[in-house]
Coordinates of C-alpha atoms and ligand atoms in Angstrom, one line a residue:
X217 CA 152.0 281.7 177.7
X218 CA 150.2 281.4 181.2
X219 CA 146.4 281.5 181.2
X220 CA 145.0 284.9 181.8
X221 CA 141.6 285.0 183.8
X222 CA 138.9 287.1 184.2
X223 CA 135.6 286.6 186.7
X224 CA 132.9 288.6 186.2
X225 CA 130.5 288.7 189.5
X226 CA 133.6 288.5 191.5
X227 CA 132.6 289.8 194.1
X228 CA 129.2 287.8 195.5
X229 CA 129.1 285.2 197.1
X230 CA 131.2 282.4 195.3
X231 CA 133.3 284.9 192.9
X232 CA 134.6 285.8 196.2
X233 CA 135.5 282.7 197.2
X234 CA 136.6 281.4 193.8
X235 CA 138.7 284.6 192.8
X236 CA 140.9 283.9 196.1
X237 CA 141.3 280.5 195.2
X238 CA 141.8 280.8 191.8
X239 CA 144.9 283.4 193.2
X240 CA 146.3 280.5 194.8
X241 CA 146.8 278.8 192.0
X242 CA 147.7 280.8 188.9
X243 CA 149.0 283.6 190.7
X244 CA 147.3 287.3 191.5
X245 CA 148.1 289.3 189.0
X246 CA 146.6 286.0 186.3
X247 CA 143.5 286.8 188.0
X248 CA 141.5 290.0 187.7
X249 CA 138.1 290.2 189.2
X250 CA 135.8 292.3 188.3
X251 CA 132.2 293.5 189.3
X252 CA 129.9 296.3 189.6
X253 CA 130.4 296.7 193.6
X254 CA 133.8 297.3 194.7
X255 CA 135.7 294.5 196.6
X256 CA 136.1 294.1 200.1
X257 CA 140.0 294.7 200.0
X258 CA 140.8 297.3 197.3
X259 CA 145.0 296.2 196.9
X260 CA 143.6 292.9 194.7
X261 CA 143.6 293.6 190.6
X262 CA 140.0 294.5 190.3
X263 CA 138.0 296.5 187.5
X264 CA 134.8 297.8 187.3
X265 CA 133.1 296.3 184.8
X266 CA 128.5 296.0 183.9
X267 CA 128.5 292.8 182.2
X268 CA 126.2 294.6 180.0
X269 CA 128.9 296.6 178.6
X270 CA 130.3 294.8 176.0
X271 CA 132.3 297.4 174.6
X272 CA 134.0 297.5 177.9
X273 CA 134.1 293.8 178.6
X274 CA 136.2 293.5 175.0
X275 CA 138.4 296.7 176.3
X276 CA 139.4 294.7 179.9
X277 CA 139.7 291.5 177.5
X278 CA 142.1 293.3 175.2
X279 CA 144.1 295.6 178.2
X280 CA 145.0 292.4 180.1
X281 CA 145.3 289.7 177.6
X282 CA 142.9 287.6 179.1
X283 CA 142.1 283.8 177.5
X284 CA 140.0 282.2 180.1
X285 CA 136.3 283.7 181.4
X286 CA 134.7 282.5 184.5
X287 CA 131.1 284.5 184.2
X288 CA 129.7 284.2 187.6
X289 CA 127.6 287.5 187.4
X290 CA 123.7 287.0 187.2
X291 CA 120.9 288.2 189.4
X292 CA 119.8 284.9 191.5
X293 CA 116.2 283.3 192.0
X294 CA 114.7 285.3 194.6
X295 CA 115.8 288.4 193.8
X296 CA 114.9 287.9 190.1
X297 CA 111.4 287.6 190.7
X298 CA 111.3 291.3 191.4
X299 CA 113.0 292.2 188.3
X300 CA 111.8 289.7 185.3
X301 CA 112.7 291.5 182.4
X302 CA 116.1 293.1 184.0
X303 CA 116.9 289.8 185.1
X304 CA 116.7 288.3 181.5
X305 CA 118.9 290.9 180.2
X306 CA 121.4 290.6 182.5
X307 CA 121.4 287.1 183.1
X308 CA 121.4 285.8 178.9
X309 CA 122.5 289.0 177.3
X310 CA 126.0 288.9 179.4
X311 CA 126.7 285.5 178.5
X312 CA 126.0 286.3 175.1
X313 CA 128.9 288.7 175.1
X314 CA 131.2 286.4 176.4
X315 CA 130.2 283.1 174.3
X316 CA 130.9 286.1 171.1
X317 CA 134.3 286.8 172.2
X318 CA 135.0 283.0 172.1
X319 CA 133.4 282.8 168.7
X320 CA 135.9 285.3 167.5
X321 CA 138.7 283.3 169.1
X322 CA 139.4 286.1 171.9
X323 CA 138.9 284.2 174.6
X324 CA 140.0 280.0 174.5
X325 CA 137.9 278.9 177.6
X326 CA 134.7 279.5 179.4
X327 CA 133.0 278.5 182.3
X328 CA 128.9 278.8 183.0
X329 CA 127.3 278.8 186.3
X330 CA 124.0 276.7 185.6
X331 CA 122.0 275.9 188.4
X332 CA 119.1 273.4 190.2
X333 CA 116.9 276.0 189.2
X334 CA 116.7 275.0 185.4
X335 CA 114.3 272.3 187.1
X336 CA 110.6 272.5 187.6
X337 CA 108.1 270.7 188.5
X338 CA 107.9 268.5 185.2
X339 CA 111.5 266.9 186.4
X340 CA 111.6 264.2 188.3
X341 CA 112.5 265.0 191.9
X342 CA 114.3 262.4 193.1
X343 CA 117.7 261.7 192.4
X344 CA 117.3 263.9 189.2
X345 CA 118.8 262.6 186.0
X346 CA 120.8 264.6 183.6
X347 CA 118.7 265.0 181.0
X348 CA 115.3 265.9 182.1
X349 CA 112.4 267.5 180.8
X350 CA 113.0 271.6 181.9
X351 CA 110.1 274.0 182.8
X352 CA 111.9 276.1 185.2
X353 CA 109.5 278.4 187.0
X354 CA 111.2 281.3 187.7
X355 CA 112.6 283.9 185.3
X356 CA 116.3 283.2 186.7
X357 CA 116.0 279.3 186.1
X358 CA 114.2 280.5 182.5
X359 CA 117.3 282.3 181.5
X360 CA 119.8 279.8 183.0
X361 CA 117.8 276.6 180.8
X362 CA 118.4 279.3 177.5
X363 CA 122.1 279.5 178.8
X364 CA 122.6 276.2 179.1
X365 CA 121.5 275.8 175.5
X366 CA 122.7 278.7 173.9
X367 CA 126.4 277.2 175.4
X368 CA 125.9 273.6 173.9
X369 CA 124.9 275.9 170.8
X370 CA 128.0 277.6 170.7
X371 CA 130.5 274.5 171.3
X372 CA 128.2 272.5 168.4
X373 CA 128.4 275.4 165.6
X374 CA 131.4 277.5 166.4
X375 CA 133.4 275.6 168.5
X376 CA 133.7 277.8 171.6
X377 CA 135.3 275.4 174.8
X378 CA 132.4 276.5 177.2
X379 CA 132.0 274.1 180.3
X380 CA 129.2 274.4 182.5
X381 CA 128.0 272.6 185.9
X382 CA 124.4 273.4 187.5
X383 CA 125.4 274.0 191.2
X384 CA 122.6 272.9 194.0
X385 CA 122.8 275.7 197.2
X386 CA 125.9 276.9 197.7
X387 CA 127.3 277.1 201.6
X388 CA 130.5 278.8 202.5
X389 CA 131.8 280.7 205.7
X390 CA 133.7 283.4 203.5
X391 CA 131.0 285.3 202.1
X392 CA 127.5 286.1 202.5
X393 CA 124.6 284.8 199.8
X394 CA 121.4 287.5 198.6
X395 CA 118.4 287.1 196.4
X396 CA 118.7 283.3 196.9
X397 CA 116.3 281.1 197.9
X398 CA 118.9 278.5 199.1
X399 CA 120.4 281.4 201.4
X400 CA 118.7 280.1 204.4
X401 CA 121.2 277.1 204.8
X402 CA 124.3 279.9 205.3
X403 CA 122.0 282.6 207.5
X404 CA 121.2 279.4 209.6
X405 CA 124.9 278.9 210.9
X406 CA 125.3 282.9 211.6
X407 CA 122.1 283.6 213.5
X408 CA 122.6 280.1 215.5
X409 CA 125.9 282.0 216.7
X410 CA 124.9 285.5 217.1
X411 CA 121.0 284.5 218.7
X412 CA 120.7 281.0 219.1
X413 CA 117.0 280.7 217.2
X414 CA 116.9 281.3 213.1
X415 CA 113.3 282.0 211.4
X416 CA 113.7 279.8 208.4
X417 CA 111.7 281.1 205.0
X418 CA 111.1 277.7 203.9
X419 CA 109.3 274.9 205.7
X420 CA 110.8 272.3 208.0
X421 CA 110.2 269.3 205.4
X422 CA 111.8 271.2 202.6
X423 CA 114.4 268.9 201.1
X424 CA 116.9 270.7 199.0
X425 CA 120.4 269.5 197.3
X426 CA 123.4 271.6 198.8
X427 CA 127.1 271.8 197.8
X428 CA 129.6 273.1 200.6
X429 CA 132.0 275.8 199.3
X430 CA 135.5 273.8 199.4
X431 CA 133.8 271.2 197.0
X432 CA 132.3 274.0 194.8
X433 CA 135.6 275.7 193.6
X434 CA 137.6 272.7 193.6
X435 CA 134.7 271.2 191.1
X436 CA 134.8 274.6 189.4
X437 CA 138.4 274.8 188.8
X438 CA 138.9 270.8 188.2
X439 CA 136.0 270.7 185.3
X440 CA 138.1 274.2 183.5
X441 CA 141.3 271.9 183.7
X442 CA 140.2 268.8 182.2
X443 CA 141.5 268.0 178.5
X444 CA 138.4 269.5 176.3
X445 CA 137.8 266.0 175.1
X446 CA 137.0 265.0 178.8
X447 CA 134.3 267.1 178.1
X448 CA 131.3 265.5 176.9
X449 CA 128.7 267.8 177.8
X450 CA 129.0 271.5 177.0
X451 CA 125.6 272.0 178.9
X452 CA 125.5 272.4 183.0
X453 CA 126.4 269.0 184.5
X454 CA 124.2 267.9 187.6
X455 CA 126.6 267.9 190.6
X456 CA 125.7 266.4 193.8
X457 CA 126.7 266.2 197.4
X458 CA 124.2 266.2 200.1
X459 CA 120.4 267.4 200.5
X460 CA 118.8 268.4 203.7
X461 CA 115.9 270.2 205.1
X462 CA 115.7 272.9 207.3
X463 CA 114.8 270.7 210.0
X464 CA 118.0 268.4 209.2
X465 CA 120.4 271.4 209.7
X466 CA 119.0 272.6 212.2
X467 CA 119.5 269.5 214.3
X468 CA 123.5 268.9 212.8
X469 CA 123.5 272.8 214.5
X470 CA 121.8 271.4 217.2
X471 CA 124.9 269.1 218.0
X472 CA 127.1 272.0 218.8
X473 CA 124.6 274.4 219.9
X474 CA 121.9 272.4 221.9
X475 CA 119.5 275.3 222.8
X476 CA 119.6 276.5 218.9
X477 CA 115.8 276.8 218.3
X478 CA 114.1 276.9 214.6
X479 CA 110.7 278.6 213.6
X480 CA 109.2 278.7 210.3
X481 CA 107.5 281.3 208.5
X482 CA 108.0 280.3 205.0
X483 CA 107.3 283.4 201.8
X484 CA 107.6 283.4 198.2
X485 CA 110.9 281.1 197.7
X486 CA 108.8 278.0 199.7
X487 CA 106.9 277.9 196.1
X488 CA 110.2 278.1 194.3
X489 CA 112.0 275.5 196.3
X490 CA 109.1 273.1 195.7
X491 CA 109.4 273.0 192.1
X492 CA 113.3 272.0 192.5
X493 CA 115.0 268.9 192.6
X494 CA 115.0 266.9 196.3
X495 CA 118.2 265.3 195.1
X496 CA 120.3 264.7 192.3
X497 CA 122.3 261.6 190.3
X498 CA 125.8 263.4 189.3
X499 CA 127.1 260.2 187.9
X500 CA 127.8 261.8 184.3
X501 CA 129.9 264.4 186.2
X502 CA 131.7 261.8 187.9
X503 CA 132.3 259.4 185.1
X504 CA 133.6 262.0 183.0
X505 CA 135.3 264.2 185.1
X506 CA 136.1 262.5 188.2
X507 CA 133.4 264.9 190.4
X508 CA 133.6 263.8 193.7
X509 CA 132.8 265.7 196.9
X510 CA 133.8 265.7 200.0
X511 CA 132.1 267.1 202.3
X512 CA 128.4 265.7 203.9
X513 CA 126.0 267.6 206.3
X514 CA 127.9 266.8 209.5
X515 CA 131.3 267.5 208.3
X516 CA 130.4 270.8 206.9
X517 CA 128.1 272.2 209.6
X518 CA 131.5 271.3 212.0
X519 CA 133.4 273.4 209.4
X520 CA 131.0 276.3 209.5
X521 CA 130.8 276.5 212.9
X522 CA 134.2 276.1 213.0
X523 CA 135.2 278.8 211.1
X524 CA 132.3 281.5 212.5
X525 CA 132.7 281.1 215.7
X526 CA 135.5 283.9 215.9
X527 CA 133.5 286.1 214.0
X528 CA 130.5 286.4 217.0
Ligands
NAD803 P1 125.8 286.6 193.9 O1 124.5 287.3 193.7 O2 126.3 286.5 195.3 O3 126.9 287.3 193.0 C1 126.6 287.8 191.7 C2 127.5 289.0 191.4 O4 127.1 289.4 190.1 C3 127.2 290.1 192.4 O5 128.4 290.5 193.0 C4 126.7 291.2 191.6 O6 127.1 292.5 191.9 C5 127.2 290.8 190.2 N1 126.4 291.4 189.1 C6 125.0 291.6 189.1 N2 124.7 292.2 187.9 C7 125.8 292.5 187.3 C8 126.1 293.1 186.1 N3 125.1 293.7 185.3 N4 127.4 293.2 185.6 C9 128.4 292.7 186.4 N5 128.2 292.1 187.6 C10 126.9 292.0 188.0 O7 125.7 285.2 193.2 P2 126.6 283.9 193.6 O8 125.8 283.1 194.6 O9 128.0 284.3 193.8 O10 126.5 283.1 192.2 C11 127.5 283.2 191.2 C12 127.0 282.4 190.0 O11 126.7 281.1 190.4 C13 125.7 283.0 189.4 O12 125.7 282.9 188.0 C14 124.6 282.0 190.0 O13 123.5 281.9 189.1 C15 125.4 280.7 190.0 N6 124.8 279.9 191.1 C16 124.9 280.2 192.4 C17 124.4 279.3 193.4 C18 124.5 279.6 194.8 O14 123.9 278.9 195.6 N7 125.3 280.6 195.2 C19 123.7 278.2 193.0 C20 123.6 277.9 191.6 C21 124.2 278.8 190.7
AKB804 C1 119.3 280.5 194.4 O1 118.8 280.0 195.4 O2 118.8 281.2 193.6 C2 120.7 279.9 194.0 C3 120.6 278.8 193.1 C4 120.3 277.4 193.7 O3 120.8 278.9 191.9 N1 121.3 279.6 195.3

């Protein structure tokens, strides 16, 4: 029988990516997305769904056969600071549901969006290890370290095949990022385009690690396809590609766009980014998985532009 899929969160900024993507290969109607905004184009298998709703979540699970969960939906860093205690719920008590219906043996796989946010500043910064001491600082990076956990939990005492990665800042064309604090590095390539100058939020000397798009699903989708015994760690997996600071991209804009100017005015998220990671070692990942990326600064700021430039 052919994998049935379900994405919860479908519709932000990777679900939207992945959930095309993921159509590609298993097929549309193996892939329903779901959310609680409506898509962009309405004639894609789509249901609303709260994550919050577990008696609806086991309904869609039930109506559509589906075996395989890719639980995207969470409120992100930024964002999240506004709304601690909502953020919590949403964030843990959603994956709760899920890891359950794999516990009962209604679902066979999941996958976990962890993130560079389950650092703080007791981790080392610098090429950051695997395991590391956690004492995240915000309440999204709180209740992504008690995912993390509460998945390696799972897999330990019931078995559940839950694989997770903790993605750096995500960068795409396709789709637009909100309540991030690494959503600077996409509004960069769009305001170059439309106005040629970008306020940044962070400062210029704010080195963060980044992940372009292409390399995010295809890590995604590779680490949900491995044999489960591939699979060493059932808690996020560091995964690396490039790091940069504002100033950096600015200047690989620079190349294309030569009077592209950058100010700074950095807010709340400067204090956030400081207490993550600078870069990260994703040699477990590659060892065990065959992680490997493709894309660095210069290739993907070509991309971006690349692909934007018909939008302005
Ligand atoms: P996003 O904010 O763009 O999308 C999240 C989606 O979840 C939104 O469409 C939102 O409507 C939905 N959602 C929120 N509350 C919901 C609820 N109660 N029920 C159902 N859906 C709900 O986020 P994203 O950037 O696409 O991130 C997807 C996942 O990847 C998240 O779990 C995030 O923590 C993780 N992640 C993202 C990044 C990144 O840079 N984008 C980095 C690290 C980890
Ligand atoms: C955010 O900035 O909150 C996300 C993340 C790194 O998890 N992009």
């Amino acid at each position: 029988m052919r994998d049935k899929i379900l994405i919860t969160g479908a519709n932000g900024q990777i679900g939207t990516v992945l959930t095309h993507r993921l159509r590609e290969v298993y097929g549309t109607e193996n892939v329903l997305a779901s959310d609680i905004v409506e898509p962009a184009d309405s004639n894609q298998p789509f249901v609303f769904l709260d994550i919050l709703n577990s008696t609806r979540l086991l309904e869609i699970i039930n109506d559509h056969k589906i075996t395989q969960v890719y639980h995207l939906a969470a409120i992100l860093s930024a964002n999240g600071e506004w709304n601690p205690k909502k953020t919590w719920n949403v964030n843990l008590n959603g994956l709760f549901s899920i890891l359950n219906l794999g516990k009962e043996g209604v679902i066979k796989k999941i996958f976990f969006p962890s993130t560079i946010a389950v650092f703080g500043n007791t981790t080392p910064q610098i090429n950051t290890p695997q395991d590391v001491p956690l004492l995240p600082t915000t309440v999204y990076g709180m209740s992504k370290t008690a995912g993390e956990l509460w998945c390696n939990y799972y897999h330990k005492r019931y078995n559940v095949d839950v694989r997770s990665v903790r993605y750096p800042g995500i960068i795409g064309h396709q789709s637009i990022p909100s309540g991030g604090t690494t959503d600077y590095a996409v509004e960069i390539y769009h305001e170059a385009l439309k106005h040629k100058k970008y306020t940044c939020f962070l400062k210029e000397d704010t080195r963060l690690p980044m992940l372009y798009m292409p390399d995010a699903v295809n890590g995604t989708i590779k680490i949900m396809e491995q044999p489960t015994d591939k699979i060493k760690l059932r808690y996020g997996y560091n995964l690396s590609s490039m790091s940069f600071t504002p100033k950096e991209i600015a200047e690989s804009i620079q190349k294309y766009i030569s009077d592209f100017k950058i100010t700074y005015e950095p807010d709340f998220r400067q204090e956030i980014a400081a207490s993550w990671s600078e870069s990260i070692d994703d040699g477990q990942a590659r060892k065990d998985w065959d992680w490997s990326p493709k894309y660095d600064l210069n290739k993907m700021t070509t991309d971006m532009l690349e692909n934007l430039k018909n939008k302005y």
